[in-house]
PDB file of C-alpha atoms in Angstrom:
ATOM      1  CA  MET A   1      -4.112 -15.480 -24.068  1.00  0.00           C
ATOM      2  CA  ALA A   2      -2.773 -13.200 -22.585  1.00  0.00           C
ATOM      3  CA  LYS A   3      -4.338 -10.865 -19.713  1.00  0.00           C
ATOM      4  CA  ASN A   4      -5.207  -7.009 -20.543  1.00  0.00           C
ATOM      5  CA  ILE A   5      -3.851  -5.399 -17.279  1.00  0.00           C
ATOM      6  CA  LEU A   6      -4.941  -1.351 -16.479  1.00  0.00           C
ATOM      7  CA  TYR A   7      -2.182   0.097 -13.812  1.00  0.00           C
ATOM      8  CA  LEU A   8      -3.645   2.834 -11.597  1.00  0.00           C
ATOM      9  CA  THR A   9      -0.244   4.470 -10.173  1.00  0.00           C
ATOM     10  CA  ASN A  10       0.401   8.401  -9.490  1.00  0.00           C
ATOM     11  CA  ASN A  11       3.820   7.862  -7.454  1.00  0.00           C
ATOM     12  CA  SER A  12       6.982   7.294  -9.898  1.00  0.00           C
ATOM     13  CA  ASN A  13       8.598   4.282  -8.184  1.00  0.00           C
ATOM     14  CA  THR A  14       5.893   2.400  -9.461  1.00  0.00           C
ATOM     15  CA  ALA A  15       7.445   3.014 -12.927  1.00  0.00           C
ATOM     16  CA  GLY A  16       9.635  -0.391 -13.068  1.00  0.00           C
ATOM     17  CA  LEU A  17       6.719  -3.031 -12.523  1.00  0.00           C
ATOM     18  CA  PHE A  18       4.669  -1.256 -14.859  1.00  0.00           C
ATOM     19  CA  GLU A  19       7.654  -1.672 -17.533  1.00  0.00           C
ATOM     20  CA  TRP A  20       7.775  -5.687 -16.658  1.00  0.00           C
ATOM     21  CA  LEU A  21       4.253  -6.098 -17.187  1.00  0.00           C
ATOM     22  CA  LYS A  22       4.280  -4.240 -20.640  1.00  0.00           C
ATOM     23  CA  GLU A  23       6.648  -6.841 -21.890  1.00  0.00           C
ATOM     24  CA  ARG A  24       4.686  -9.867 -20.851  1.00  0.00           C
ATOM     25  CA  TYR A  25       1.055  -8.379 -21.016  1.00  0.00           C
ATOM     26  CA  PRO A  26      -0.768  -5.428 -22.733  1.00  0.00           C
ATOM     27  CA  THR A  27      -0.563  -3.212 -19.869  1.00  0.00           C
ATOM     28  CA  GLU A  28      -2.682   0.559 -20.111  1.00  0.00           C
ATOM     29  CA  LEU A  29      -1.450   3.674 -17.386  1.00  0.00           C
ATOM     30  CA  CYS A  30      -3.611   5.606 -15.485  1.00  0.00           C
ATOM     31  CA  HIS A  31      -3.030   8.615 -13.333  1.00  0.00           C
ATOM     32  CA  ASP A  32      -5.934   9.992 -12.686  1.00  0.00           C
ATOM     33  CA  ALA A  33      -9.112   8.797 -11.332  1.00  0.00           C
ATOM     34  CA  LEU A  34     -10.613   5.567 -12.619  1.00  0.00           C
ATOM     35  CA  ARG A  35     -14.520   6.693 -13.708  1.00  0.00           C
ATOM     36  CA  LEU A  36     -17.141   3.683 -15.641  1.00  0.00           C
ATOM     37  CA  PRO A  37     -17.314   5.049 -18.698  1.00  0.00           C
ATOM     38  CA  GLN A  38     -13.240   4.373 -18.976  1.00  0.00           C
ATOM     39  CA  LEU A  39     -13.285   1.288 -17.718  1.00  0.00           C
ATOM     40  CA  GLU A  40     -16.443  -0.308 -19.785  1.00  0.00           C
ATOM     41  CA  GLN A  41     -14.209   0.972 -22.876  1.00  0.00           C
ATOM     42  CA  LEU A  42     -11.004  -1.119 -21.666  1.00  0.00           C
ATOM     43  CA  LYS A  43     -12.522  -4.105 -20.271  1.00  0.00           C
ATOM     44  CA  PRO A  44      -9.225  -4.641 -18.408  1.00  0.00           C
ATOM     45  CA  ASP A  45      -9.097  -8.710 -17.528  1.00  0.00           C
ATOM     46  CA  ILE A  46      -7.640  -7.422 -14.141  1.00  0.00           C
ATOM     47  CA  ILE A  47      -7.088  -3.950 -12.132  1.00  0.00           C
ATOM     48  CA  ILE A  48      -3.607  -3.016 -10.408  1.00  0.00           C
ATOM     49  CA  SER A  49      -3.718  -0.396  -7.758  1.00  0.00           C
ATOM     50  CA  TYR A  50       0.109   0.527  -6.782  1.00  0.00           C
ATOM     51  CA  ASN A  51       0.340   3.735  -5.110  1.00  0.00           C
ATOM     52  CA  TYR A  52      -2.479   5.260  -6.267  1.00  0.00           C
ATOM     53  CA  LYS A  53      -4.103   8.227  -4.229  1.00  0.00           C
ATOM     54  CA  TYR A  54      -7.296   7.838  -5.424  1.00  0.00           C
ATOM     55  CA  ILE A  55     -10.778   5.710  -4.002  1.00  0.00           C
ATOM     56  CA  ILE A  56     -12.204   2.827  -5.920  1.00  0.00           C
ATOM     57  CA  GLY A  57     -15.420   3.532  -5.811  1.00  0.00           C
ATOM     58  CA  GLN A  58     -18.472   0.816  -5.164  1.00  0.00           C
ATOM     59  CA  GLU A  59     -19.730   0.432  -9.259  1.00  0.00           C
ATOM     60  CA  LEU A  60     -16.295  -0.155 -10.388  1.00  0.00           C
ATOM     61  CA  ILE A  61     -15.812  -2.815  -7.644  1.00  0.00           C
ATOM     62  CA  SER A  62     -18.897  -4.456  -8.610  1.00  0.00           C
ATOM     63  CA  TYR A  63     -17.917  -3.981 -12.439  1.00  0.00           C
ATOM     64  CA  MET A  64     -14.775  -5.740 -12.153  1.00  0.00           C
ATOM     65  CA  ASP A  65     -16.075  -8.801  -9.706  1.00  0.00           C
ATOM     66  CA  GLY A  66     -12.750  -8.806  -7.779  1.00  0.00           C
ATOM     67  CA  ARG A  67     -10.607  -8.060  -9.758  1.00  0.00           C
ATOM     68  CA  ILE A  68      -8.616  -5.599  -8.610  1.00  0.00           C
ATOM     69  CA  ILE A  69      -6.093  -5.589  -6.594  1.00  0.00           C
ATOM     70  CA  ASN A  70      -3.753  -3.717  -4.139  1.00  0.00           C
ATOM     71  CA  LEU A  71      -0.041  -3.490  -3.647  1.00  0.00           C
ATOM     72  CA  HIS A  72      -0.191  -2.344  -0.391  1.00  0.00           C
ATOM     73  CA  ILE A  73       3.182  -1.545   1.950  1.00  0.00           C
ATOM     74  CA  SER A  74       2.053  -2.780   5.494  1.00  0.00           C
ATOM     75  CA  LEU A  75       1.430  -6.352   6.754  1.00  0.00           C
ATOM     76  CA  LEU A  76      -2.653  -6.192   6.498  1.00  0.00           C
ATOM     77  CA  PRO A  77      -4.877  -5.738   9.205  1.00  0.00           C
ATOM     78  CA  TRP A  78      -1.634  -4.101  10.740  1.00  0.00           C
ATOM     79  CA  ASN A  79      -1.541  -0.179   9.320  1.00  0.00           C
ATOM     80  CA  ARG A  80      -4.810   0.195   6.893  1.00  0.00           C
ATOM     81  CA  GLY A  81      -4.624   3.486   4.959  1.00  0.00           C
ATOM     82  CA  ALA A  82      -2.466   6.204   5.128  1.00  0.00           C
ATOM     83  CA  ASN A  83       1.372   6.198   5.781  1.00  0.00           C
ATOM     84  CA  PRO A  84       1.827   2.760   6.753  1.00  0.00           C
ATOM     85  CA  ASN A  85       5.945   2.675   6.977  1.00  0.00           C
ATOM     86  CA  PHE A  86       5.411   5.732   9.679  1.00  0.00           C
ATOM     87  CA  TRP A  87       2.784   4.231  11.842  1.00  0.00           C
ATOM     88  CA  SER A  88       4.337   0.707  11.601  1.00  0.00           C
ATOM     89  CA  PHE A  89       7.444   1.905  13.731  1.00  0.00           C
ATOM     90  CA  VAL A  90       5.385   4.392  16.042  1.00  0.00           C
ATOM     91  CA  ASP A  91       3.443   2.811  16.888  1.00  0.00           C
ATOM     92  CA  ASP A  92       5.133  -0.609  17.568  1.00  0.00           C
ATOM     93  CA  THR A  93       2.939  -3.102  14.955  1.00  0.00           C
ATOM     94  CA  PRO A  94       4.107  -5.853  12.568  1.00  0.00           C
ATOM     95  CA  LYS A  95       6.167  -4.535   9.252  1.00  0.00           C
ATOM     96  CA  GLY A  96       5.286  -5.788   5.904  1.00  0.00           C
ATOM     97  CA  VAL A  97       3.076  -6.218   2.507  1.00  0.00           C
ATOM     98  CA  THR A  98       0.800  -7.415   1.080  1.00  0.00           C
ATOM     99  CA  ILE A  99      -1.290  -7.695  -1.723  1.00  0.00           C
ATOM    100  CA  HIS A 100      -5.172  -8.046  -1.765  1.00  0.00           C
ATOM    101  CA  GLN A 101      -8.135  -7.515  -3.884  1.00  0.00           C
ATOM    102  CA  ILE A 102      -9.897  -4.523  -2.856  1.00  0.00           C
ATOM    103  CA  ASN A 103     -13.499  -4.341  -2.206  1.00  0.00           C
ATOM    104  CA  ALA A 104     -15.718  -1.351  -0.757  1.00  0.00           C
ATOM    105  CA  GLY A 105     -14.091  -0.994   3.140  1.00  0.00           C
ATOM    106  CA  LEU A 106     -10.268   0.488   2.862  1.00  0.00           C
ATOM    107  CA  ASP A 107      -7.540  -1.814   2.483  1.00  0.00           C
ATOM    108  CA  LYS A 108     -10.275  -4.669   4.202  1.00  0.00           C
ATOM    109  CA  GLY A 109     -10.044  -6.860   1.103  1.00  0.00           C
ATOM    110  CA  LYS A 110      -9.073 -10.527   0.765  1.00  0.00           C
ATOM    111  CA  ILE A 111      -5.302 -11.569   0.787  1.00  0.00           C
ATOM    112  CA  LEU A 112      -3.865 -12.656  -1.985  1.00  0.00           C
ATOM    113  CA  CYS A 113       0.272 -13.378  -0.986  1.00  0.00           C
ATOM    114  CA  GLN A 114       2.181 -11.513   1.935  1.00  0.00           C
ATOM    115  CA  LYS A 115       5.698 -10.821   3.080  1.00  0.00           C
ATOM    116  CA  GLU A 116       6.611  -9.789   6.832  1.00  0.00           C
ATOM    117  CA  CYS A 117       9.520  -7.861   7.006  1.00  0.00           C
ATOM    118  CA  PHE A 118      12.262  -6.553  10.337  1.00  0.00           C
ATOM    119  CA  PHE A 119      14.440  -3.402  10.560  1.00  0.00           C
ATOM    120  CA  ASP A 120      16.695  -2.221  12.678  1.00  0.00           C
ATOM    121  CA  ALA A 121      15.282   0.955  14.014  1.00  0.00           C
ATOM    122  CA  GLU A 122      18.748   1.875  15.052  1.00  0.00           C
ATOM    123  CA  LYS A 123      20.450   1.139  12.034  1.00  0.00           C
ATOM    124  CA  GLU A 124      17.325   2.314   9.332  1.00  0.00           C
ATOM    125  CA  THR A 125      15.678   5.465   8.322  1.00  0.00           C
ATOM    126  CA  PHE A 126      11.939   5.788   6.985  1.00  0.00           C
ATOM    127  CA  LEU A 127      13.706   6.439   3.494  1.00  0.00           C
ATOM    128  CA  SER A 128      15.372   3.357   3.456  1.00  0.00           C
ATOM    129  CA  THR A 129      12.636   1.243   4.557  1.00  0.00           C
ATOM    130  CA  TYR A 130      10.448   2.595   2.755  1.00  0.00           C
ATOM    131  CA  ASP A 131      12.523   1.925  -0.344  1.00  0.00           C
ATOM    132  CA  LYS A 132      12.968  -1.863   1.120  1.00  0.00           C
ATOM    133  CA  LEU A 133       8.990  -2.186   1.609  1.00  0.00           C
ATOM    134  CA  ASN A 134       8.453  -1.430  -2.141  1.00  0.00           C
ATOM    135  CA  GLU A 135      11.646  -3.577  -3.485  1.00  0.00           C
ATOM    136  CA  THR A 136      10.314  -6.331  -1.396  1.00  0.00           C
ATOM    137  CA  ILE A 137       6.459  -5.869  -2.487  1.00  0.00           C
ATOM    138  CA  VAL A 138       8.114  -5.243  -6.425  1.00  0.00           C
ATOM    139  CA  ALA A 139       9.460  -8.935  -5.586  1.00  0.00           C
ATOM    140  CA  LEU A 140       6.680 -10.197  -4.108  1.00  0.00           C
ATOM    141  CA  PHE A 141       4.375  -9.576  -7.107  1.00  0.00           C
ATOM    142  CA  LYS A 142       6.731 -10.560  -9.856  1.00  0.00           C
ATOM    143  CA  GLU A 143       7.184 -13.926  -7.714  1.00  0.00           C
ATOM    144  CA  ASN A 144       3.381 -14.814  -7.613  1.00  0.00           C
ATOM    145  CA  CYS A 145       2.111 -13.148 -11.093  1.00  0.00           C
ATOM    146  CA  GLN A 146       1.647 -16.174 -12.450  1.00  0.00           C
ATOM    147  CA  ASP A 147      -0.439 -17.578 -10.397  1.00  0.00           C
ATOM    148  CA  ILE A 148      -2.275 -13.648  -9.354  1.00  0.00           C
ATOM    149  CA  MET A 149      -2.899 -13.413 -12.818  1.00  0.00           C
ATOM    150  CA  GLY A 150      -4.348 -16.925 -13.408  1.00  0.00           C
ATOM    151  CA  GLY A 151      -6.487 -16.501 -10.502  1.00  0.00           C
ATOM    152  CA  ARG A 152      -4.777 -19.640  -8.554  1.00  0.00           C
ATOM    153  CA  ILE A 153      -4.428 -17.981  -5.863  1.00  0.00           C
ATOM    154  CA  VAL A 154      -7.243 -18.310  -3.019  1.00  0.00           C
ATOM    155  CA  PRO A 155      -8.020 -14.948  -1.376  1.00  0.00           C
ATOM    156  CA  ARG A 156      -7.836 -15.084   2.765  1.00  0.00           C
ATOM    157  CA  GLU A 157      -9.611 -13.039   5.144  1.00  0.00           C
ATOM    158  CA  GLN A 158      -7.705 -11.014   7.163  1.00  0.00           C
ATOM    159  CA  PRO A 159      -7.705 -11.608  10.928  1.00  0.00           C
ATOM    160  CA  SER A 160      -9.625  -9.329  13.017  1.00  0.00           C
ATOM    161  CA  GLY A 161      -8.051  -5.912  14.728  1.00  0.00           C
ATOM    162  CA  GLY A 162      -5.570  -4.395  13.165  1.00  0.00           C
ATOM    163  CA  SER A 163      -5.164  -0.354  12.913  1.00  0.00           C
ATOM    164  CA  TYR A 164      -6.015   2.005  11.013  1.00  0.00           C
ATOM    165  CA  HIS A 165      -4.633   6.136  10.107  1.00  0.00           C
ATOM    166  CA  SER A 166      -5.923   8.565   7.817  1.00  0.00           C
ATOM    167  CA  VAL A 167      -4.385  10.861   6.289  1.00  0.00           C
ATOM    168  CA  LYS A 168      -5.497  13.675   8.610  1.00  0.00           C
ATOM    169  CA  ASP A 169      -3.692  11.553  12.203  1.00  0.00           C
ATOM    170  CA  PHE A 170      -0.738  12.318  10.300  1.00  0.00           C
ATOM    171  CA  GLN A 171      -0.883  15.245   9.767  1.00  0.00           C
ATOM    172  CA  GLU A 172      -1.714  16.033  13.391  1.00  0.00           C
ATOM    173  CA  VAL A 173       1.436  14.359  14.150  1.00  0.00           C
ATOM    174  CA  GLU A 174       3.286  15.431  11.601  1.00  0.00           C
ATOM    175  CA  SER A 175       2.473  19.033  12.281  1.00  0.00           C
ATOM    176  CA  GLN A 176       3.797  18.954  16.506  1.00  0.00           C
ATOM    177  CA  LEU A 177       6.215  16.392  15.521  1.00  0.00           C
ATOM    178  CA  ASP A 178       9.599  17.695  13.853  1.00  0.00           C
ATOM    179  CA  PHE A 179      10.863  14.725  11.842  1.00  0.00           C
ATOM    180  CA  ALA A 180      12.262  14.533   8.244  1.00  0.00           C
ATOM    181  CA  TRP A 181      12.183  11.002   6.198  1.00  0.00           C
ATOM    182  CA  SER A 182      15.685  10.546   6.671  1.00  0.00           C
ATOM    183  CA  ASP A 183      15.653  10.732  10.132  1.00  0.00           C
ATOM    184  CA  ASN A 184      16.129   7.703  12.280  1.00  0.00           C
ATOM    185  CA  ILE A 185      13.492   5.333  13.397  1.00  0.00           C
ATOM    186  CA  ALA A 186      14.773   5.008  17.038  1.00  0.00           C
ATOM    187  CA  LEU A 187      15.779   9.002  17.200  1.00  0.00           C
ATOM    188  CA  VAL A 188      12.069  10.066  15.706  1.00  0.00           C
ATOM    189  CA  GLN A 189      10.835   7.088  17.736  1.00  0.00           C
ATOM    190  CA  SER A 190      11.750   8.953  21.055  1.00  0.00           C
ATOM    191  CA  LYS A 191      10.595  11.784  20.202  1.00  0.00           C
ATOM    192  CA  TYR A 192       7.138  10.270  19.797  1.00  0.00           C
ATOM    193  CA  LYS A 193       7.089   8.500  23.125  1.00  0.00           C
ATOM    194  CA  THR A 194       7.548  11.947  24.472  1.00  0.00           C
ATOM    195  CA  PHE A 195       5.244  13.830  22.251  1.00  0.00           C
ATOM    196  CA  LYS A 196       2.863  11.003  22.873  1.00  0.00           C
ATOM    197  CA  GLU A 197       3.173  11.120  27.020  1.00  0.00           C
ATOM    198  CA  ALA A 198       2.636  15.078  27.108  1.00  0.00           C
ATOM    199  CA  GLN A 199      -0.256  14.221  24.937  1.00  0.00           C
ATOM    200  CA  MET A 200      -1.606  12.708  27.134  1.00  0.00           C
ATOM    201  CA  LYS A 201      -0.845  14.129  30.780  1.00  0.00           C
ATOM    202  CA  ARG A 202      -2.964  17.852  28.244  1.00  0.00           C
ATOM    203  CA  GLU A 203      -6.242  14.814  28.527  1.00  0.00           C
TER     204      GLU A 203
END
């Protein structure tokens, strides 16, 4: 029997995966904050969250009992939270994509699939790497879709450590650092290093 999917997103760049899923499974689209009564009415077999801006509360997590997964463009546990692509370069942390279960912690759920990615900062921009990371995670999902939908992947705990950044963290840096998403990454890395050195001197 085909699985019923509820697809949560707020970004047009996820439309391709939605259309791909809709061709294979009964799939409902949700752009708004999901509430329990709506979930009880729809009764999805699985929820897929991809570029979704709303926090998924504990009552929804409990109702779905491990059947909510998130597509996150970082190599968890590194760069949980907001703007993972930016932080992976300026903090010089591992880069990649992760498909994981959602739990009460932000981007702390058990891992289903991961793929590490490598980039040349001298040749890339934040926009180009963002596009490549999204292409990679969509391909990773499609490759593993049947096993994910069939519950045949054994979830594994995230390793300890890693990093987390909030929207506020990024806003504070963005207000001080003159950069655009289309800038060369190596150039921004140099600016960020200078910014951090000046910040440490002030402290």
